[in-house]
Each structure stands twice: as structure tokens, then as C-alpha cells.
Amino acid sequence: MNQINRVAIVGGTHGNEFTGAYLTQKFAQFPDLINRPSFKTVTLLANPNAFAAGRRYVEKDLNRCFLKQDLQDPTLNSYEELQAKSIQNTLVSNRDNQADFILDLHSTTANMGLTIILVNSHPLNLKLAAYLSQINPLVRVYRCSFKSIEQNPFVNSLCELGFAIEVGPIAQGLLKATLFQQTEELVYAILDYLEQFNQGEILSNNETLIFYDHLLVVDYPKKPDGTIFGMIHPELQDKDYQALNPGDPIFITFDNKTIIYEGASTVWPIFINEAAYYEKGIAMCLTQRQQINI
């Protein structure tokens, strides 16, 4: 990629994540905030029906509807499945309006700060993530790369360049001015970086990137019938991106018994106690802290 001509900012992929939804509305109202001399920036409210209802989704999680085979399957016709196909047509299928970079804005109830979520290891994505983490100490980078684009169900599967921004903690269905403003400033920093890239002003010097590589997900302690009998231990709650060592408390049962982490090595949990993940059977994601030169 020698030139970025079109950037898409997507919000409201989950309808009750208001930060991204209202930011895209603000940018649509004031397009001069996001346009840069060398490229055009467009906005997209991804799931308007869910946003209007204040729900994560209407029938199915939209951010799990972008598998290549699903987009090509004419029999899949739930609201979100059709919406995913429409988004693909809007951002990809029309060559004249094709997005070269997709920025998908999310929020979380977990204590994630400002998290960049990489779904691949494209050099420009890595360099941009490194730059953002250098200029803002609140930025962390989570990599959940897929072996192939065919295995990626997220909006960002539509474009090799770009990533999601996950901000929190914030409850579903509300706005926090501080997080809103921090996310907005991060978007501007990304757009400014891409403008510099187009102008050939980005230096190719080696940079260090610290990121958190996805290992696995951990479910809540459950009975055979699927009901949970424990919750996140108080010593772990809100400790996203902090080291979890073998023997550390991880859950506490409803009868006050502590369950410890029994892994063989230190991990760094994220998405701890994310409200939307109860239905997915995810209490947290475990990651490995990595450092690379790029």
C-alpha cells in the first residue's frame, strides 16, 4: 500500500456501545474534523437498529457476521447477517469507494483503557500501533490475529489495514466524557499519522512495540447445567493488563471459596468481567506479553 485514499470510521457495531456510535455521528456532522488533504474519511453507523434500541444486537452479534463464507451465503438472512453484507458492499465491493483503512470503534465494561485490537500483523498496522502507544501511555495493543482472513468474523476482516479501538471501563448504553474525548483524540492521531504516511514523512527507523498476544479464553466456574457458581475474585477485578501468576486468585465462588489460577506460567488477563461476554462463556481473555522491534 503506497497511498491511502479512503478511511472508514465505523461506530455502533454493537448498538449499546455509545462512544463509537456518537463519535461517528459527530464526525458525520462535522466532516472537516476527520478529512485530511490526501484522503477522504467516511463514517458508518454499523448497526442502526440495535443502536436505536440500545441493545448490543437485534438478532445476532454483528461483529461475528463477517466470515467470508457467511458473507457469500445467500441463505443467511437475519438482520445482522444482511447488515454485514450491506457493509461489505458499502466498504469493499464498490472499487471507487473502497476503504483502504477501517477503524472500528468499540467500548467495554472492562478496565481496558485505550486498547488497539490488531487482527493481523501488517507492518503499517504494527508501526501505527507502536506510534500510538508511544505518544499516549494509556494505549495498549492486543493482538488476536487469525491464521487467515477467512477465519476472521470481525468488521476489520474487510480490510487488511486498520484495527478496532476498545475503550473502557464504561457501562453499556451510556457516555463518559473523558473516554469520549480520549477516543476522539486517538482517532485524530491515527488520521494525522496516515496523512504523514501518504506524504512519505513516516521514518522507517526500528521501533519497539509491546503488545499482548491472545492465548485463550477462560469461562466462569459453571455447574453441569451451565449455571455459574462463582465470579471474578476481588483481587483480580479491574486488573486488566496486569500479571496473573500461578497460584493467584482468579474466581471466588458464591460460598466464598477461592479458585486460583493453575496455569504453568504468568499471563496477562484482559476483558476481565466484560458484561457482553457472559452469554459467550468468557470471563476473561488470557494473553502473553510480547516485545518486538518493527
Tab-separated table of C-alpha atoms in Angstrom:
chain	number	residue	atom	x	y	z
A	1	MET	CA	0.000	0.000	0.000
A	2	ASN	CA	1.669	3.186	-1.218
A	3	GLN	CA	-1.291	5.514	-0.836
A	4	ILE	CA	-4.356	5.543	1.387
A	5	ASN	CA	-7.240	7.175	-0.440
A	6	ARG	CA	-10.220	6.373	1.762
A	7	VAL	CA	-10.561	5.745	5.501
A	8	ALA	CA	-13.758	4.391	7.052
A	9	ILE	CA	-14.614	5.101	10.690
A	10	VAL	CA	-17.207	2.608	11.915
A	11	GLY	CA	-19.189	3.013	15.125
A	12	GLY	CA	-22.157	1.304	16.690
A	13	THR	CA	-21.178	-2.170	15.520
A	14	HIS	CA	-22.613	-3.028	18.920
A	15	GLY	CA	-25.639	-0.833	19.436
A	16	ASN	CA	-25.199	-0.261	23.176
A	17	GLU	CA	-21.577	0.897	22.849
A	18	PHE	CA	-22.356	4.574	22.635
A	19	THR	CA	-18.853	6.074	22.448
A	20	GLY	CA	-18.209	4.935	18.885
A	21	ALA	CA	-21.803	5.442	17.754
A	22	TYR	CA	-21.971	9.049	18.912
A	23	LEU	CA	-18.450	9.803	17.690
A	24	THR	CA	-19.348	8.678	14.177
A	25	GLN	CA	-22.435	10.877	14.346
A	26	LYS	CA	-20.300	13.829	15.426
A	27	PHE	CA	-17.813	13.195	12.617
A	28	ALA	CA	-20.648	12.909	10.082
A	29	GLN	CA	-21.958	16.275	11.243
A	30	PHE	CA	-18.506	17.913	11.201
A	31	PRO	CA	-16.583	16.131	8.397
A	32	ASP	CA	-13.770	18.680	8.406
A	33	LEU	CA	-12.621	17.147	11.707
A	34	ILE	CA	-11.715	13.874	10.012
A	35	ASN	CA	-10.850	14.724	6.422
A	36	ARG	CA	-7.195	15.142	5.572
A	37	PRO	CA	-5.628	16.653	2.441
A	38	SER	CA	-4.503	13.359	0.880
A	39	PHE	CA	-7.501	11.121	1.638
A	40	LYS	CA	-11.230	11.136	2.284
A	41	THR	CA	-12.717	9.840	5.524
A	42	VAL	CA	-16.230	8.393	5.653
A	43	THR	CA	-18.315	7.346	8.648
A	44	LEU	CA	-20.664	4.423	9.114
A	45	LEU	CA	-23.144	3.663	11.892
A	46	ALA	CA	-22.925	-0.092	11.529
A	47	ASN	CA	-25.976	-1.329	13.430
A	48	PRO	CA	-28.597	1.448	13.469
A	49	ASN	CA	-31.484	-0.750	14.643
A	50	ALA	CA	-29.534	-2.052	17.646
A	51	PHE	CA	-28.320	1.471	18.420
A	52	ALA	CA	-31.886	2.814	18.333
A	53	ALA	CA	-32.942	0.028	20.702
A	54	GLY	CA	-29.913	0.481	22.980
A	55	ARG	CA	-29.016	-3.181	22.567
A	56	ARG	CA	-25.801	-4.934	21.586
A	57	TYR	CA	-27.564	-6.539	18.635
A	58	VAL	CA	-31.062	-7.319	17.366
A	59	GLU	CA	-30.729	-10.986	16.362
A	60	LYS	CA	-27.022	-11.844	16.190
A	61	ASP	CA	-23.717	-10.220	17.150
A	62	LEU	CA	-22.849	-8.136	14.061
A	63	ASN	CA	-19.134	-8.344	14.828
A	64	ARG	CA	-19.300	-12.114	14.349
A	65	CYS	CA	-21.021	-11.930	10.941
A	66	PHE	CA	-18.082	-11.161	8.648
A	67	LEU	CA	-16.703	-14.633	7.965
A	68	LYS	CA	-16.056	-14.823	4.237
A	69	GLN	CA	-18.231	-17.913	3.766
A	70	ASP	CA	-21.088	-16.279	5.675
A	71	LEU	CA	-20.954	-13.132	3.571
A	72	GLN	CA	-21.207	-15.327	0.474
A	73	ASP	CA	-24.057	-17.485	1.830
A	74	PRO	CA	-27.420	-16.308	0.396
A	75	THR	CA	-29.371	-18.363	2.949
A	76	LEU	CA	-28.141	-16.274	5.907
A	77	ASN	CA	-30.706	-13.533	6.265
A	78	SER	CA	-31.013	-12.403	9.868
A	79	TYR	CA	-30.957	-8.623	10.350
A	80	GLU	CA	-27.276	-8.537	11.320
A	81	GLU	CA	-26.260	-11.009	8.614
A	82	LEU	CA	-27.898	-8.826	5.992
A	83	GLN	CA	-26.364	-5.755	7.583
A	84	ALA	CA	-22.895	-7.331	7.336
A	85	LYS	CA	-23.428	-7.952	3.633
A	86	SER	CA	-24.574	-4.359	3.190
A	87	ILE	CA	-21.475	-3.071	4.999
A	88	GLN	CA	-19.293	-5.228	2.789
A	89	ASN	CA	-20.958	-3.724	-0.281
A	90	THR	CA	-20.505	-0.213	1.095
A	91	LEU	CA	-16.876	-0.503	2.151
A	92	VAL	CA	-15.401	-3.096	-0.203
A	93	SER	CA	-17.410	-4.065	-3.261
A	94	ASN	CA	-17.506	-0.660	-4.965
A	95	ARG	CA	-13.945	-0.139	-6.174
A	96	ASP	CA	-14.416	3.629	-6.480
A	97	ASN	CA	-15.494	3.876	-2.836
A	98	GLN	CA	-13.363	1.060	-1.427
A	99	ALA	CA	-11.975	1.648	2.052
A	100	ASP	CA	-8.203	1.327	2.337
A	101	PHE	CA	-8.248	1.542	6.148
A	102	ILE	CA	-11.084	0.628	8.540
A	103	LEU	CA	-11.215	1.949	12.093
A	104	ASP	CA	-13.896	0.213	14.196
A	105	LEU	CA	-14.807	1.954	17.466
A	106	HIS	CA	-15.905	-0.136	20.462
A	107	SER	CA	-16.252	0.199	24.221
A	108	THR	CA	-16.062	-2.304	27.066
A	109	THR	CA	-17.144	-2.636	30.679
A	110	ALA	CA	-13.663	-3.999	31.447
A	111	ASN	CA	-10.795	-1.799	32.626
A	112	MET	CA	-9.042	-1.785	29.234
A	113	GLY	CA	-8.083	1.875	28.944
A	114	LEU	CA	-7.465	2.645	25.271
A	115	THR	CA	-6.826	-0.674	23.549
A	116	ILE	CA	-5.818	-1.203	19.931
A	117	ILE	CA	-7.041	-4.614	18.709
A	118	LEU	CA	-4.951	-5.992	15.849
A	119	VAL	CA	-6.371	-8.806	13.744
A	120	ASN	CA	-3.247	-9.154	11.605
A	121	SER	CA	0.415	-8.175	11.633
A	122	HIS	CA	0.561	-5.890	8.616
A	123	PRO	CA	3.681	-3.687	9.013
A	124	LEU	CA	1.716	-0.437	8.785
A	125	ASN	CA	-0.727	-1.577	11.475
A	126	LEU	CA	2.197	-2.536	13.731
A	127	LYS	CA	4.026	0.747	13.157
A	128	LEU	CA	0.897	2.772	13.777
A	129	ALA	CA	0.128	0.823	16.951
A	130	ALA	CA	3.692	1.382	18.166
A	131	TYR	CA	3.408	5.091	17.444
A	132	LEU	CA	0.118	5.417	19.325
A	133	SER	CA	1.442	3.553	22.357
A	134	GLN	CA	4.499	5.817	22.388
A	135	ILE	CA	2.578	9.103	22.295
A	136	ASN	CA	-0.104	8.028	24.769
A	137	PRO	CA	0.702	5.926	27.857
A	138	LEU	CA	-2.963	4.864	28.113
A	139	VAL	CA	-2.738	2.958	24.815
A	140	ARG	CA	-2.170	-0.794	24.885
A	141	VAL	CA	-2.078	-3.196	21.987
A	142	TYR	CA	-3.888	-6.545	21.925
A	143	ARG	CA	-3.219	-8.906	19.025
A	144	CYS	CA	-5.788	-11.581	18.275
A	145	SER	CA	-4.512	-12.472	14.830
A	146	PHE	CA	-6.267	-15.099	12.769
A	147	LYS	CA	-4.441	-17.685	10.669
A	148	SER	CA	-6.270	-16.442	7.594
A	149	ILE	CA	-8.756	-13.735	6.707
A	150	GLU	CA	-11.341	-16.476	6.156
A	151	GLN	CA	-11.311	-17.146	9.917
A	152	ASN	CA	-11.852	-13.514	10.929
A	153	PRO	CA	-15.526	-12.742	11.777
A	154	PHE	CA	-14.953	-9.052	12.633
A	155	VAL	CA	-15.690	-5.886	10.657
A	156	ASN	CA	-11.936	-5.441	10.247
A	157	SER	CA	-11.768	-8.616	8.162
A	158	LEU	CA	-12.980	-6.473	5.262
A	159	CYS	CA	-9.694	-4.596	5.000
A	160	GLU	CA	-6.070	-5.521	5.609
A	161	LEU	CA	-5.287	-2.108	7.043
A	162	GLY	CA	-6.936	-0.862	10.193
A	163	PHE	CA	-7.997	-2.149	13.583
A	164	ALA	CA	-10.553	-1.780	16.343
A	165	ILE	CA	-10.267	0.599	19.274
A	166	GLU	CA	-11.713	-0.756	22.530
A	167	VAL	CA	-12.138	1.785	25.361
A	168	GLY	CA	-13.211	1.259	28.945
A	169	PRO	CA	-14.329	0.834	31.576
A	170	ILE	CA	-17.735	2.165	30.677
A	171	ALA	CA	-21.179	0.696	31.251
A	172	GLN	CA	-23.300	-0.287	28.290
A	173	GLY	CA	-25.690	2.315	26.974
A	174	LEU	CA	-24.062	5.477	28.292
A	175	LEU	CA	-21.368	8.044	27.538
A	176	LYS	CA	-18.394	9.170	29.623
A	177	ALA	CA	-16.968	12.486	28.504
A	178	THR	CA	-13.384	11.585	29.406
A	179	LEU	CA	-13.370	8.347	27.410
A	180	PHE	CA	-15.261	10.017	24.556
A	181	GLN	CA	-12.637	12.762	24.341
A	182	GLN	CA	-9.713	10.341	24.676
A	183	THR	CA	-11.109	8.187	21.880
A	184	GLU	CA	-11.680	11.247	19.710
A	185	GLU	CA	-8.090	12.403	20.193
A	186	LEU	CA	-6.839	8.918	19.352
A	187	VAL	CA	-8.831	8.971	16.100
A	188	TYR	CA	-7.271	12.307	15.151
A	189	ALA	CA	-3.782	10.959	15.913
A	190	ILE	CA	-4.453	7.985	13.625
A	191	LEU	CA	-5.691	10.191	10.802
A	192	ASP	CA	-2.699	12.505	11.173
A	193	TYR	CA	-0.347	9.524	11.040
A	194	LEU	CA	-1.994	8.241	7.861
A	195	GLU	CA	-1.663	11.693	6.318
A	196	GLN	CA	2.058	11.661	7.132
A	197	PHE	CA	2.297	8.177	5.639
A	198	ASN	CA	0.778	9.434	2.391
A	199	GLN	CA	3.230	12.327	2.371
A	200	GLY	CA	6.157	9.940	2.827
A	201	GLU	CA	7.061	11.501	6.167
A	202	ILE	CA	6.962	8.352	8.312
A	203	LEU	CA	10.508	7.298	9.134
A	204	SER	CA	11.391	3.618	8.781
A	205	ASN	CA	13.573	3.512	11.890
A	206	ASN	CA	13.184	0.474	14.141
A	207	GLU	CA	10.581	0.933	16.841
A	208	THR	CA	9.747	-1.204	19.845
A	209	LEU	CA	6.201	-2.446	20.222
A	210	ILE	CA	4.875	-4.031	23.395
A	211	PHE	CA	1.719	-5.983	22.734
A	212	TYR	CA	-0.436	-8.638	24.371
A	213	ASP	CA	-0.827	-11.765	22.252
A	214	HIS	CA	-4.051	-13.740	22.603
A	215	LEU	CA	-3.642	-17.176	24.218
A	216	LEU	CA	-7.105	-18.421	25.208
A	217	VAL	CA	-10.386	-17.532	26.878
A	218	VAL	CA	-11.464	-18.616	30.350
A	219	ASP	CA	-15.080	-19.283	31.303
A	220	TYR	CA	-16.702	-18.727	34.684
A	221	PRO	CA	-16.954	-21.733	37.006
A	222	LYS	CA	-20.149	-23.488	35.990
A	223	LYS	CA	-22.344	-26.358	37.105
A	224	PRO	CA	-23.119	-29.198	34.675
A	225	ASP	CA	-26.362	-27.437	33.718
A	226	GLY	CA	-24.406	-24.332	32.651
A	227	THR	CA	-25.246	-22.013	35.547
A	228	ILE	CA	-22.313	-20.127	37.056
A	229	PHE	CA	-21.387	-20.656	40.700
A	230	GLY	CA	-18.625	-18.079	41.007
A	231	MET	CA	-17.447	-14.644	39.941
A	232	ILE	CA	-14.228	-12.722	39.321
A	233	HIS	CA	-12.138	-12.620	42.503
A	234	PRO	CA	-11.922	-9.117	44.054
A	235	GLU	CA	-8.114	-9.229	43.781
A	236	LEU	CA	-8.394	-9.704	40.001
A	237	GLN	CA	-11.285	-7.361	39.218
A	238	ASP	CA	-10.182	-4.321	37.147
A	239	LYS	CA	-6.622	-5.710	36.845
A	240	ASP	CA	-6.629	-5.897	33.036
A	241	TYR	CA	-3.088	-5.974	31.602
A	242	GLN	CA	-1.606	-6.860	34.995
A	243	ALA	CA	0.359	-10.064	35.526
A	244	LEU	CA	-1.543	-13.103	36.776
A	245	ASN	CA	0.797	-15.681	38.269
A	246	PRO	CA	0.215	-19.378	39.004
A	247	GLY	CA	-1.469	-19.609	42.391
A	248	ASP	CA	-3.058	-16.142	42.227
A	249	PRO	CA	-6.801	-15.881	42.972
A	250	ILE	CA	-8.941	-15.818	39.826
A	251	PHE	CA	-12.519	-16.627	40.939
A	252	ILE	CA	-14.474	-16.673	44.177
A	253	THR	CA	-17.487	-18.968	44.489
A	254	PHE	CA	-20.819	-17.925	45.905
A	255	ASP	CA	-19.956	-19.839	49.093
A	256	ASN	CA	-16.696	-17.821	49.388
A	257	LYS	CA	-14.206	-20.429	48.196
A	258	THR	CA	-11.252	-19.057	46.245
A	259	ILE	CA	-10.312	-20.612	42.902
A	260	ILE	CA	-6.705	-19.996	41.919
A	261	TYR	CA	-5.075	-19.711	38.525
A	262	GLU	CA	-3.467	-23.085	37.839
A	263	GLY	CA	-1.605	-22.296	34.634
A	264	ALA	CA	2.063	-23.137	34.230
A	265	SER	CA	3.267	-19.585	33.553
A	266	THR	CA	2.439	-15.930	34.072
A	267	VAL	CA	-0.263	-14.471	31.841
A	268	TRP	CA	-1.861	-11.052	31.412
A	269	PRO	CA	-5.696	-11.167	31.512
A	270	ILE	CA	-7.864	-8.672	29.635
A	271	PHE	CA	-11.610	-8.219	29.093
A	272	ILE	CA	-11.991	-9.186	32.748
A	273	ASN	CA	-15.697	-9.465	33.598
A	274	GLU	CA	-16.860	-7.915	30.320
A	275	ALA	CA	-20.649	-7.731	30.625
A	276	ALA	CA	-21.335	-8.689	26.999
A	277	TYR	CA	-19.251	-11.861	27.295
A	278	TYR	CA	-21.390	-13.658	29.873
A	279	GLU	CA	-23.514	-15.003	27.021
A	280	LYS	CA	-20.371	-16.106	25.193
A	281	GLY	CA	-18.998	-18.051	28.153
A	282	ILE	CA	-15.981	-15.781	28.559
A	283	ALA	CA	-14.878	-14.480	31.953
A	284	MET	CA	-11.614	-13.074	30.560
A	285	CYS	CA	-9.048	-13.479	27.815
A	286	LEU	CA	-5.538	-14.552	28.738
A	287	THR	CA	-2.636	-13.032	26.845
A	288	GLN	CA	1.139	-13.246	26.695
A	289	ARG	CA	3.130	-10.023	26.899
A	290	GLN	CA	5.475	-9.634	23.943
A	291	GLN	CA	8.004	-7.071	22.785
A	292	ILE	CA	9.233	-6.813	19.203
A	293	ASN	CA	11.250	-4.420	17.101
A	294	ILE	CA	9.498	-3.282	13.949
